[in-house]
C-alpha cells in the first residue's frame, strides 16, 4: 500500500493506493494554507484502508510546483510518518499528477500545467499521453509571462491549480490554445499512481524537496 499526500494547492488530499485502485481518500479545501487537516485526514484514510504504518510500501508526497508552504508540509509530514519504520519516501511532481488527470480528457492533444510564479513569470511543463500514463516533453521552466503563450503549439491544453492568477498574468488568452478556465487541482490519488509507476519502472527518484524554480535570493 502507498500512502500519498498532496498539498501544493488549496485543495489538499490524502489517499491510500494498493497498486491497482485507490482504497481510501480524503480531500478538502484549505484556502488559508494552514494544513492542519492533513493529519486528521491521514488517520481516517489509514483506518478506512485497514493498513498500519509498518505495512506501507512507500509514502509519497507532491513536491510542486505550487504553494510552497503546502509542499513543505507534505514533504515534512511524509518524512515524519516514514521515520519509525524506515518507510521509503517518494517525491512526485504535483504537476505530473495533475497532467495524468488531464490527458484522459485531452486525448491526442499535449497538455501544459502552468501557474503564476510571481515576479512577472510563469512556471510550466508540457506533457502528452503515454500508454496509461504521461510523458514529460518539456521540463519545468520559468518564462516571462508575456512570452508564455507564444512558446506553445497550436491546440495545446492549458490548465492551472490557480486559474485566476494564471489568467491575470497571461493577459488576453491566445485563441490557438485550449484554456481550461477553472482551477484544476492535483490529487493524492494521482500522486500515488505516479509513485507506484516510478517504483515499478525503477526510474530515478525525484529529490525529496520542494520543486522551486526561482533562483535563491
mmCIF file of N, CA, C and O in Angstrom, residues 124-161:
data_model
loop_
_atom_site.group_PDB
_atom_site.id
_atom_site.type_symbol
_atom_site.label_atom_id
_atom_site.label_comp_id
_atom_site.label_asym_id
_atom_site.label_seq_id
_atom_site.Cartn_x
_atom_site.Cartn_y
_atom_site.Cartn_z
ATOM 1 N N UNK A 124 5.866 26.353 -16.022
ATOM 2 C CA UNK A 124 5.072 25.367 -16.774
ATOM 3 C C UNK A 124 5.939 24.190 -17.204
ATOM 4 O O UNK A 124 7.165 24.251 -17.198
ATOM 5 N N UNK A 125 5.270 23.103 -17.553
ATOM 6 C CA UNK A 125 5.886 21.953 -18.212
ATOM 7 C C UNK A 125 4.862 21.383 -19.179
ATOM 8 O O UNK A 125 3.658 21.612 -19.032
ATOM 9 N N UNK A 126 5.333 20.635 -20.173
ATOM 10 C CA UNK A 126 4.459 20.042 -21.181
ATOM 11 C C UNK A 126 4.443 18.525 -21.046
ATOM 12 O O UNK A 126 5.480 17.903 -20.786
ATOM 13 N N UNK A 127 3.268 17.942 -21.254
ATOM 14 C CA UNK A 127 3.081 16.500 -21.135
ATOM 15 C C UNK A 127 2.228 15.996 -22.293
ATOM 16 O O UNK A 127 1.444 16.741 -22.872
ATOM 17 N N UNK A 128 2.381 14.708 -22.604
ATOM 18 C CA UNK A 128 1.430 14.070 -23.505
ATOM 19 C C UNK A 128 1.138 12.660 -22.999
ATOM 20 O O UNK A 128 1.876 12.117 -22.167
ATOM 21 N N UNK A 129 0.061 12.109 -23.504
ATOM 22 C CA UNK A 129 -0.343 10.766 -23.080
ATOM 23 C C UNK A 129 0.682 9.740 -23.545
ATOM 24 O O UNK A 129 1.175 9.792 -24.685
ATOM 25 N N UNK A 130 1.000 8.796 -22.656
ATOM 26 C CA UNK A 130 1.978 7.761 -22.972
ATOM 27 C C UNK A 130 1.493 6.456 -22.348
ATOM 28 O O UNK A 130 1.661 6.232 -21.155
ATOM 29 N N UNK A 131 0.845 5.616 -23.163
ATOM 30 C CA UNK A 131 0.231 4.409 -22.629
ATOM 31 C C UNK A 131 -0.883 4.784 -21.673
ATOM 32 O O UNK A 131 -1.768 5.569 -22.004
ATOM 33 N N UNK A 132 -0.804 4.251 -20.456
ATOM 34 C CA UNK A 132 -1.796 4.600 -19.439
ATOM 35 C C UNK A 132 -1.329 5.750 -18.554
ATOM 36 O O UNK A 132 -2.028 6.139 -17.620
ATOM 37 N N UNK A 133 -0.152 6.290 -18.851
ATOM 38 C CA UNK A 133 0.398 7.362 -18.047
ATOM 39 C C UNK A 133 0.673 8.601 -18.869
ATOM 40 O O UNK A 133 0.024 8.865 -19.886
ATOM 41 N N UNK A 134 1.640 9.393 -18.405
ATOM 42 C CA UNK A 134 2.035 10.608 -19.110
ATOM 43 C C UNK A 134 3.548 10.618 -19.287
ATOM 44 O O UNK A 134 4.282 9.991 -18.529
ATOM 45 N N UNK A 135 3.965 11.356 -20.287
ATOM 46 C CA UNK A 135 5.388 11.567 -20.513
ATOM 47 C C UNK A 135 5.636 13.061 -20.630
ATOM 48 O O UNK A 135 4.903 13.778 -21.312
ATOM 49 N N UNK A 136 6.669 13.526 -19.929
ATOM 50 C CA UNK A 136 7.001 14.944 -19.963
ATOM 51 C C UNK A 136 7.780 15.234 -21.238
ATOM 52 O O UNK A 136 8.776 14.568 -21.535
ATOM 53 N N UNK A 137 7.314 16.209 -22.020
ATOM 54 C CA UNK A 137 8.004 16.570 -23.260
ATOM 55 C C UNK A 137 8.799 17.864 -23.125
ATOM 56 O O UNK A 137 9.624 18.156 -23.975
ATOM 57 N N UNK A 138 8.522 18.625 -22.085
ATOM 58 C CA UNK A 138 9.352 19.788 -21.756
ATOM 59 C C UNK A 138 9.378 19.920 -20.246
ATOM 60 O O UNK A 138 8.339 19.923 -19.596
ATOM 61 N N UNK A 139 10.575 20.009 -19.697
ATOM 62 C CA UNK A 139 10.727 20.031 -18.249
ATOM 63 C C UNK A 139 10.232 21.353 -17.665
ATOM 64 O O UNK A 139 10.005 22.329 -18.391
ATOM 65 N N UNK A 140 10.078 21.372 -16.350
ATOM 66 C CA UNK A 140 9.624 22.573 -15.658
ATOM 67 C C UNK A 140 10.570 23.736 -15.930
ATOM 68 O O UNK A 140 11.786 23.586 -15.837
ATOM 69 N N UNK A 141 9.983 24.845 -16.265
ATOM 70 C CA UNK A 141 10.787 26.018 -16.578
ATOM 71 C C UNK A 141 10.018 27.284 -16.228
ATOM 72 O O UNK A 141 8.802 27.259 -16.035
ATOM 73 N N UNK A 142 10.759 28.377 -16.147
ATOM 74 C CA UNK A 142 10.182 29.704 -15.942
ATOM 75 C C UNK A 142 10.343 30.512 -17.209
ATOM 76 O O UNK A 142 11.401 30.471 -17.847
ATOM 77 N N UNK A 143 9.291 31.243 -17.576
ATOM 78 C CA UNK A 143 9.377 32.150 -18.719
ATOM 79 C C UNK A 143 8.703 33.467 -18.339
ATOM 80 O O UNK A 143 7.793 33.486 -17.488
ATOM 81 N N UNK A 144 9.097 34.564 -18.965
ATOM 82 C CA UNK A 144 8.341 35.806 -18.755
ATOM 83 C C UNK A 144 6.887 35.597 -19.162
ATOM 84 O O UNK A 144 6.597 34.937 -20.161
ATOM 85 N N UNK A 145 5.971 36.172 -18.398
ATOM 86 C CA UNK A 145 4.545 35.961 -18.667
ATOM 87 C C UNK A 145 4.175 36.349 -20.093
ATOM 88 O O UNK A 145 3.361 35.678 -20.737
ATOM 89 N N UNK A 146 4.790 37.395 -20.627
ATOM 90 C CA UNK A 146 4.460 37.856 -21.979
ATOM 91 C C UNK A 146 4.877 36.855 -23.044
ATOM 92 O O UNK A 146 4.344 36.879 -24.158
ATOM 93 N N UNK A 147 5.825 35.974 -22.727
ATOM 94 C CA UNK A 147 6.331 35.012 -23.714
ATOM 95 C C UNK A 147 5.682 33.640 -23.603
ATOM 96 O O UNK A 147 5.929 32.772 -24.446
ATOM 97 N N UNK A 148 4.864 33.423 -22.584
ATOM 98 C CA UNK A 148 4.366 32.074 -22.301
ATOM 99 C C UNK A 148 3.573 31.485 -23.459
ATOM 100 O O UNK A 148 3.941 30.453 -24.027
ATOM 101 N N UNK A 149 2.482 32.125 -23.855
ATOM 102 C CA UNK A 149 1.584 31.544 -24.850
ATOM 103 C C UNK A 149 2.266 31.352 -26.200
ATOM 104 O O UNK A 149 2.025 30.355 -26.887
ATOM 105 N N UNK A 150 3.118 32.271 -26.595
ATOM 106 C CA UNK A 150 3.730 32.180 -27.923
ATOM 107 C C UNK A 150 4.701 31.011 -28.046
ATOM 108 O O UNK A 150 5.051 30.611 -29.158
ATOM 109 N N UNK A 151 5.111 30.423 -26.924
ATOM 110 C CA UNK A 151 6.016 29.268 -26.960
ATOM 111 C C UNK A 151 5.269 27.946 -27.105
ATOM 112 O O UNK A 151 5.896 26.907 -27.261
ATOM 113 N N UNK A 152 3.946 27.989 -27.065
ATOM 114 C CA UNK A 152 3.170 26.758 -27.024
ATOM 115 C C UNK A 152 2.590 26.413 -28.392
ATOM 116 O O UNK A 152 2.199 27.298 -29.153
ATOM 117 N N UNK A 153 2.500 25.112 -28.707
ATOM 118 C CA UNK A 153 1.973 24.703 -30.015
ATOM 119 C C UNK A 153 0.463 24.850 -30.106
ATOM 120 O O UNK A 153 -0.256 24.804 -29.101
ATOM 121 N N UNK A 154 -0.044 24.995 -31.312
ATOM 122 C CA UNK A 154 -1.486 25.105 -31.549
ATOM 123 C C UNK A 154 -2.215 23.893 -30.961
ATOM 124 O O UNK A 154 -1.741 22.750 -31.054
ATOM 125 N N UNK A 155 -3.396 24.152 -30.393
ATOM 126 C CA UNK A 155 -4.243 23.069 -29.908
ATOM 127 C C UNK A 155 -3.880 22.540 -28.537
ATOM 128 O O UNK A 155 -4.584 21.669 -28.009
ATOM 129 N N UNK A 156 -2.801 23.024 -27.952
ATOM 130 C CA UNK A 156 -2.382 22.533 -26.642
ATOM 131 C C UNK A 156 -3.394 22.932 -25.567
ATOM 132 O O UNK A 156 -3.964 24.019 -25.605
ATOM 133 N N UNK A 157 -3.618 22.041 -24.603
ATOM 134 C CA UNK A 157 -4.495 22.329 -23.472
ATOM 135 C C UNK A 157 -3.668 22.947 -22.356
ATOM 136 O O UNK A 157 -2.558 22.473 -22.071
ATOM 137 N N UNK A 158 -4.210 23.988 -21.724
ATOM 138 C CA UNK A 158 -3.506 24.669 -20.627
ATOM 139 C C UNK A 158 -4.367 24.614 -19.377
ATOM 140 O O UNK A 158 -5.545 25.007 -19.407
ATOM 141 N N UNK A 159 -3.781 24.132 -18.272
ATOM 142 C CA UNK A 159 -4.516 24.034 -17.009
ATOM 143 C C UNK A 159 -3.638 24.536 -15.874
ATOM 144 O O UNK A 159 -2.408 24.489 -15.945
ATOM 145 N N UNK A 160 -4.306 24.988 -14.814
ATOM 146 C CA UNK A 160 -3.579 25.522 -13.665
ATOM 147 C C UNK A 160 -4.365 25.240 -12.387
ATOM 148 O O UNK A 160 -5.595 25.265 -12.387
ATOM 149 N N UNK A 161 -3.656 25.013 -11.269
ATOM 150 C CA UNK A 161 -4.351 24.889 -9.987
ATOM 151 C C UNK A 161 -4.838 26.229 -9.445
ATOM 152 O O UNK A 161 -5.596 26.262 -8.475
#
